[in-house]
Short mmCIF file of C-alpha atoms in Angstrom, two decimals:
data_model
loop_
_atom_site.label_atom_id
_atom_site.label_comp_id
_atom_site.label_asym_id
_atom_site.label_seq_id
_atom_site.Cartn_x
_atom_site.Cartn_y
_atom_site.Cartn_z
CA UNK A 263 -42.92 20.39 -18.34
CA UNK A 264 -44.50 21.71 -20.90
CA UNK A 265 -48.15 22.73 -20.57
CA UNK A 266 -50.88 20.90 -21.93
CA UNK A 267 -51.23 24.07 -24.42
CA UNK A 268 -48.05 23.71 -25.34
CA UNK A 269 -47.87 19.99 -25.86
CA UNK A 270 -47.61 18.54 -29.08
CA UNK A 271 -49.87 14.98 -29.51
CA UNK A 272 -46.60 14.19 -32.34
CA UNK A 273 -43.97 14.15 -29.79
CA UNK A 274 -43.19 11.47 -27.11
CA UNK A 275 -41.26 12.63 -24.06
CA UNK A 276 -39.37 9.61 -22.70
CA UNK A 277 -37.34 9.49 -19.12
CA UNK A 278 -34.88 7.49 -17.96
CA UNK A 279 -34.22 7.22 -14.16
CA UNK A 280 -32.95 5.18 -11.38
CA UNK A 281 -36.22 5.41 -9.02
CA UNK A 282 -39.84 6.80 -9.63
CA UNK A 283 -40.43 10.56 -9.96
CA UNK A 284 -42.58 11.89 -7.77
CA UNK A 285 -42.92 14.79 -9.71
CA UNK A 286 -44.02 12.74 -12.71
CA UNK A 287 -46.68 10.89 -11.08
CA UNK A 288 -49.75 11.60 -13.34
CA UNK A 289 -47.45 10.61 -16.17
CA UNK A 290 -46.67 6.12 -17.02
CA UNK A 291 -43.80 5.06 -15.33
CA UNK A 292 -42.61 2.01 -16.28
CA UNK A 293 -40.24 -0.43 -14.59
CA UNK A 294 -37.00 -1.47 -16.95
CA UNK A 295 -36.79 -4.78 -15.49
CA UNK A 296 -33.22 -6.49 -16.25
CA UNK A 297 -32.42 -9.40 -18.82
CA UNK A 298 -32.89 -12.92 -17.41
CA UNK A 299 -29.99 -15.14 -17.99
CA UNK A 300 -31.73 -17.13 -21.16
CA UNK A 301 -33.10 -14.44 -22.46
CA UNK A 302 -29.76 -12.72 -23.01
CA UNK A 303 -28.38 -16.31 -24.50
CA UNK A 304 -31.68 -16.12 -26.65
CA UNK A 305 -29.68 -12.93 -28.38
CA UNK A 306 -26.60 -14.21 -28.54
CA UNK A 307 -28.26 -17.01 -30.31
CA UNK A 308 -30.23 -15.11 -32.64
CA UNK A 309 -26.37 -12.51 -33.68
CA UNK A 310 -24.24 -16.19 -33.82
CA UNK A 311 -26.49 -17.80 -36.14
CA UNK A 312 -26.54 -14.78 -38.86
CA UNK A 313 -22.24 -14.76 -38.64
CA UNK A 314 -20.52 -16.20 -41.73
CA UNK A 315 -17.10 -18.21 -40.74
CA UNK A 316 -15.07 -15.12 -41.69
CA UNK A 317 -17.01 -12.49 -39.32
CA UNK A 318 -17.01 -15.20 -36.38
CA UNK A 319 -13.38 -16.13 -36.12
CA UNK A 320 -12.61 -11.97 -36.48
CA UNK A 321 -14.86 -11.60 -33.33
CA UNK A 322 -13.64 -14.06 -31.19
CA UNK A 323 -10.32 -12.78 -31.98
CA UNK A 324 -10.86 -9.08 -31.49
CA UNK A 325 -13.06 -10.38 -28.42
CA UNK A 326 -9.59 -11.58 -26.68
CA UNK A 327 -8.64 -7.50 -26.31
CA UNK A 328 -10.97 -5.96 -23.49
CA UNK A 329 -10.95 -3.06 -26.13
CA UNK A 330 -9.22 -1.85 -28.78
CA UNK A 331 -8.86 1.07 -31.08
CA UNK A 332 -8.31 1.45 -35.16
CA UNK A 333 -4.70 0.70 -34.53
CA UNK A 334 -5.06 -2.24 -32.39
CA UNK A 335 -7.25 -3.73 -34.78
CA UNK A 336 -5.02 -3.28 -37.49
CA UNK A 337 -2.52 -5.22 -36.17
CA UNK A 338 -4.88 -8.01 -34.92
CA UNK A 339 -6.43 -8.39 -38.30
CA UNK A 340 -2.46 -8.84 -39.47
CA UNK A 341 -1.20 -11.16 -37.43
CA UNK A 342 -4.27 -13.48 -36.80
CA UNK A 343 -6.88 -12.82 -39.63
CA UNK A 344 -4.65 -13.09 -42.76
CA UNK A 345 -5.14 -16.55 -43.23
CA UNK A 346 -1.59 -19.14 -43.35
CA UNK A 347 -1.92 -18.66 -47.38
CA UNK A 348 -1.72 -14.78 -47.32
CA UNK A 349 1.68 -13.37 -46.49
CA UNK A 350 0.41 -9.96 -47.15
CA UNK A 351 -1.03 -7.13 -44.93
CA UNK A 352 -4.56 -6.24 -45.63
CA UNK A 353 -4.75 -3.64 -47.53
CA UNK A 354 -6.22 0.02 -46.47
CA UNK A 355 -9.47 -0.88 -47.92
CA UNK A 356 -9.75 -4.19 -46.52
CA UNK A 357 -8.84 -3.18 -43.52
CA UNK A 358 -11.64 -0.17 -43.28
CA UNK A 359 -14.08 -2.69 -44.57
CA UNK A 360 -13.53 -5.11 -41.61
CA UNK A 361 -13.84 -2.68 -38.78
CA UNK A 362 -16.91 -1.53 -40.16
CA UNK A 363 -18.40 -4.86 -40.14
CA UNK A 364 -17.14 -5.10 -36.62
CA UNK A 365 -17.93 -2.03 -34.91
CA UNK A 366 -21.69 -1.98 -37.05
CA UNK A 367 -22.43 -4.85 -34.67
CA UNK A 368 -25.32 -3.63 -32.37
CA UNK A 369 -23.11 -5.51 -29.64
CA UNK A 370 -20.20 -3.52 -29.70
CA UNK A 371 -20.56 -0.72 -27.79
CA UNK A 372 -18.43 2.73 -28.83
CA UNK A 373 -16.75 4.04 -25.51
CA UNK A 374 -16.42 7.83 -26.87
CA UNK A 375 -12.47 8.29 -27.36
CA UNK A 376 -11.93 6.23 -30.78
CA UNK A 377 -12.13 2.63 -29.08
CA UNK A 378 -14.87 0.32 -28.70
CA UNK A 379 -15.69 -3.01 -26.80
CA UNK A 380 -17.90 -5.65 -26.80
CA UNK A 381 -21.08 -5.84 -24.83
CA UNK A 382 -20.64 -8.29 -21.86
CA UNK A 383 -22.63 -11.16 -22.70
CA UNK A 384 -21.24 -11.26 -26.38
CA UNK A 385 -18.07 -11.37 -25.42
CA UNK A 386 -18.27 -13.53 -22.55
CA UNK A 387 -19.45 -16.00 -25.41
CA UNK A 388 -17.02 -15.33 -28.08
CA UNK A 389 -14.25 -16.34 -25.54
CA UNK A 390 -15.84 -19.34 -24.57
CA UNK A 391 -16.41 -20.40 -28.23
CA UNK A 392 -12.80 -19.54 -29.87
CA UNK A 393 -10.50 -22.81 -30.10
CA UNK A 394 -7.77 -22.51 -26.73
CA UNK A 395 -4.78 -22.45 -28.98
CA UNK A 396 -5.72 -19.42 -30.61
CA UNK A 397 -7.17 -17.79 -27.47
CA UNK A 398 -3.69 -18.04 -26.18
CA UNK A 399 -2.02 -16.89 -28.43
CA UNK A 400 -3.84 -13.59 -28.65
CA UNK A 401 -2.86 -13.35 -25.11
CA UNK A 402 0.41 -13.81 -25.61
CA UNK A 403 0.65 -11.35 -28.16
CA UNK A 404 -1.57 -8.99 -26.22
CA UNK A 405 0.50 -8.92 -23.42
CA UNK A 406 3.49 -8.20 -25.57
CA UNK A 407 2.18 -5.33 -27.74
CA UNK A 408 1.16 -3.50 -24.30
CA UNK A 409 4.40 -4.23 -22.58
CA UNK A 410 5.83 -2.10 -25.43
CA UNK A 411 3.01 0.31 -25.34
CA UNK A 412 3.77 0.32 -21.57
CA UNK A 413 7.13 2.55 -22.46
CA UNK A 414 5.10 5.37 -23.87
CA UNK A 415 4.59 7.79 -20.28
CA UNK A 416 1.18 9.13 -21.89
CA UNK A 417 -0.21 5.63 -22.20
CA UNK A 418 1.80 3.68 -19.46
CA UNK A 419 -1.14 3.02 -16.87
CA UNK A 420 -3.51 1.85 -19.43
CA UNK A 421 -1.00 -0.80 -20.90
CA UNK A 422 0.06 -1.98 -17.34
CA UNK A 423 -3.58 -3.09 -16.57
CA UNK A 424 -3.97 -4.50 -19.93
CA UNK A 425 -0.50 -5.99 -19.50
CA UNK A 426 -1.19 -7.24 -16.43
CA UNK A 427 -4.65 -9.09 -17.53
CA UNK A 428 -3.53 -10.72 -20.39
CA UNK A 429 0.01 -11.72 -18.88
CA UNK A 430 -2.29 -13.91 -16.38
CA UNK A 431 -3.97 -15.58 -18.71
CA UNK A 432 -1.12 -16.38 -21.13
CA UNK A 433 1.03 -19.24 -21.48
CA UNK A 434 3.78 -18.15 -19.23
CA UNK A 435 1.89 -16.08 -16.54
CA UNK A 436 4.89 -16.33 -13.83
CA UNK A 437 7.52 -15.11 -16.06
CA UNK A 438 4.34 -11.77 -17.58
CA UNK A 439 4.29 -11.01 -13.77
CA UNK A 440 8.27 -11.15 -13.36
CA UNK A 441 7.87 -8.03 -15.70
CA UNK A 442 5.22 -6.31 -14.27
CA UNK A 443 6.48 -6.39 -10.71
CA UNK A 444 9.80 -4.20 -11.75
CA UNK A 445 7.83 -2.10 -14.40
CA UNK A 446 4.72 -0.93 -11.76
CA UNK A 447 8.01 -0.57 -9.13
CA UNK A 448 9.20 2.40 -11.94
CA UNK A 449 5.73 3.31 -11.98
CA UNK A 450 5.26 4.09 -8.48
CA UNK A 451 8.42 5.77 -8.02
CA UNK A 452 8.63 8.34 -10.57
CA UNK A 453 5.04 8.91 -11.53
CA UNK A 454 2.51 7.39 -8.53
CA UNK A 455 -1.46 7.49 -9.49
CA UNK A 456 -4.59 6.47 -7.86
CA UNK A 457 -5.07 4.25 -10.40
CA UNK A 458 -1.72 1.91 -9.78
CA UNK A 459 -3.07 0.46 -6.83
CA UNK A 460 -6.12 -1.17 -8.19
CA UNK A 461 -3.59 -2.50 -11.16
CA UNK A 462 -1.12 -4.44 -8.80
CA UNK A 463 -4.70 -5.22 -6.64
CA UNK A 464 -5.59 -7.67 -9.59
CA UNK A 465 -1.95 -9.31 -9.95
CA UNK A 466 -2.01 -9.99 -6.13
CA UNK A 467 -5.07 -11.52 -5.67
CA UNK A 468 -4.43 -14.26 -8.58
CA UNK A 469 -3.29 -16.37 -6.69
CA UNK A 470 -4.36 -19.67 -8.55
CA UNK A 471 -1.45 -19.10 -11.20
CA UNK A 472 1.76 -17.26 -9.37
CA UNK A 473 4.41 -19.02 -6.82
CA UNK A 474 3.86 -17.75 -3.65
CA UNK A 475 6.80 -15.33 -3.65
CA UNK A 476 5.34 -13.80 -6.44
CA UNK A 477 2.30 -13.21 -4.71
CA UNK A 478 4.46 -11.72 -1.88
CA UNK A 479 6.21 -9.13 -3.61
CA UNK A 480 2.53 -8.26 -5.16
CA UNK A 481 1.56 -7.21 -2.51
CA UNK A 482 4.68 -5.60 -1.43
CA UNK A 483 4.20 -3.31 -4.45
CA UNK A 484 0.18 -3.02 -3.81
CA UNK A 485 1.37 -1.98 -0.44
CA UNK A 486 3.79 0.80 -1.84
CA UNK A 487 1.22 2.24 -4.81
CA UNK A 488 -0.93 2.66 -1.77
CA UNK A 489 1.87 4.67 0.13
CA UNK A 490 2.78 6.36 -2.91
CA UNK A 491 -0.91 8.05 -3.00
CA UNK A 492 -0.95 8.22 1.11
CA UNK A 493 -2.96 5.50 1.29
CA UNK A 494 -1.76 4.57 4.63
CA UNK A 495 -4.14 2.53 6.11
CA UNK A 496 -4.52 0.85 3.05
CA UNK A 497 -1.16 0.41 2.58
CA UNK A 498 -0.50 -0.60 5.93
CA UNK A 499 -2.76 -3.54 5.46
CA UNK A 500 -1.38 -4.86 2.20
CA UNK A 501 2.33 -4.65 3.60
CA UNK A 502 1.51 -6.67 7.03
CA UNK A 503 -0.02 -8.90 4.36
CA UNK A 504 2.91 -9.28 2.83
CA UNK A 505 5.38 -9.45 5.54
CA UNK A 506 3.24 -12.17 6.50
CA UNK A 507 3.21 -14.05 3.29
CA UNK A 508 7.49 -13.53 3.33
CA UNK A 509 7.74 -15.19 6.80
CA UNK A 510 5.57 -18.10 5.48
CA UNK A 511 8.12 -18.28 2.68
CA UNK A 512 11.23 -18.30 4.98
CA UNK A 513 9.52 -20.73 7.21
CA UNK A 514 8.62 -23.11 4.80
CA UNK A 515 12.14 -22.78 3.00
CA UNK A 516 14.08 -23.41 6.58
CA UNK A 517 11.99 -26.44 7.44
CA UNK A 518 11.54 -27.68 4.30
CA UNK A 519 8.62 -30.71 3.84
CA UNK A 520 9.48 -33.98 2.41
CA UNK A 521 8.59 -33.91 -1.60
CA UNK A 522 8.27 -30.01 -1.07
CA UNK A 523 10.32 -29.92 -3.72
CA UNK A 524 8.81 -26.46 -5.27
CA UNK A 525 9.83 -24.73 -1.41
CA UNK A 526 13.41 -25.88 -2.35
CA UNK A 527 15.48 -22.52 -2.86
CA UNK A 528 19.01 -21.69 -3.94
CA UNK A 529 20.96 -19.29 -1.59
CA UNK A 530 21.09 -16.40 -4.15
CA UNK A 531 16.73 -16.54 -4.04
CA UNK A 532 16.97 -17.55 -0.49
CA UNK A 533 18.79 -14.15 -0.47
CA UNK A 534 16.49 -12.82 -2.79
CA UNK A 535 13.10 -13.22 -0.55
CA UNK A 536 15.10 -11.96 2.64
CA UNK A 537 16.26 -8.81 0.63
CA UNK A 538 12.24 -8.34 0.00
CA UNK A 539 11.67 -8.80 3.57
CA UNK A 540 13.86 -6.58 4.52
CA UNK A 541 12.60 -3.95 1.93
CA UNK A 542 8.53 -4.37 3.19
CA UNK A 543 10.11 -3.95 6.59
CA UNK A 544 11.62 -0.54 5.91
CA UNK A 545 8.20 0.38 3.64
CA UNK A 546 6.07 -0.46 6.92
CA UNK A 547 8.39 1.60 8.55
CA UNK A 548 7.62 4.59 6.43
CA UNK A 549 4.21 4.02 6.50
CA UNK A 550 3.83 3.63 10.53
CA UNK A 551 5.18 7.19 10.97
CA UNK A 552 2.51 8.63 8.84
CA UNK A 553 0.36 7.06 10.92
CA UNK A 554 2.05 8.76 13.89
CA UNK A 555 3.04 4.89 15.20
CA UNK A 556 6.38 5.79 16.20
CA UNK A 557 7.06 2.58 18.51
CA UNK A 558 6.15 0.42 15.53
CA UNK A 559 8.12 2.49 12.92
CA UNK A 560 11.47 1.99 14.77
CA UNK A 561 10.61 -1.53 15.43
CA UNK A 562 10.08 -1.97 12.04
CA UNK A 563 13.29 -0.06 10.88
CA UNK A 564 15.21 -1.76 12.97
CA UNK A 565 14.30 -5.33 11.51
CA UNK A 566 15.03 -3.68 7.94
CA UNK A 567 18.49 -2.85 9.32
CA UNK A 568 19.44 -6.05 11.04
CA UNK A 569 18.32 -7.88 7.74
CA UNK A 570 20.69 -5.47 5.40
CA UNK A 571 23.35 -6.17 7.64
CA UNK A 572 23.67 -9.45 8.22
CA UNK A 573 23.10 -9.98 4.45
CA UNK A 574 25.03 -7.24 2.76
CA UNK A 575 27.22 -5.77 5.60
CA UNK A 576 26.87 -2.54 7.63
CA UNK A 577 29.09 -0.37 5.30
CA UNK A 578 26.57 -1.46 2.42
CA UNK A 579 24.56 1.65 1.07
CA UNK A 580 21.37 -0.89 1.76
CA UNK A 581 22.71 -0.63 5.46
CA UNK A 582 23.22 3.19 5.51
#
């Protein structure tokens, strides 16, 4: 620190810290208390009163994306902000003006890599204030945007993460997750990454919008993603959960309850469930082996082989 002789009365030093600093005991230390809910609401109310209708619509649309760059903003603007009668895309100048209005808001945070996001409380307000029809339509559009973007391997992880988020909130979450669970397996097998398990976990925990078989498959994919990055204990837990879910589905299928039409499955669907169960057993065998549990590894491998043999025949490549 500067000595008293070196210090200047015209300079105010402000140091931010997570806790009081013992070596600054002689200085004034003021605790920063987080705003209460009513205080945050007051700031939101102050902001919204200054918006015109055009700005409000723009802010509500963009807030549906968790973050955005200039490319995504332009596409959102041309898709949802032109109005019903304006068939022409925004000009370069007009798009830049709209982006400037957005990014100059004190409630928009720059992430430092050419992307921005809304401050959390403001985004929550904007999501709740727009019409549900538009909210759904933008989620649908963003899912397709990120699904297309996932083909670029340099953007695959972020695209899968955002596609899963918007897909679960879309008008057809089950169809969206059918695609996601195939796409994420390809990523796990070809480009394993420590970020993938958390992406899959968010889908595995979305029990309110997915079918039981999708939830079981998501847990299976979660376990496979963990095994791919050698998190054997986590993989064991996720795969054992998936196996229990497959077994429960199979039990309900073979002993259907009265009026339980959702559990009725075709022969092909039943075979898919049993094949998925075999894949889970086999994945568990590899995990148990990595954990030096040779007894359970052999047992799991035998269970997988038995199912494959019964369904596909002992001459099949899967059985071999």
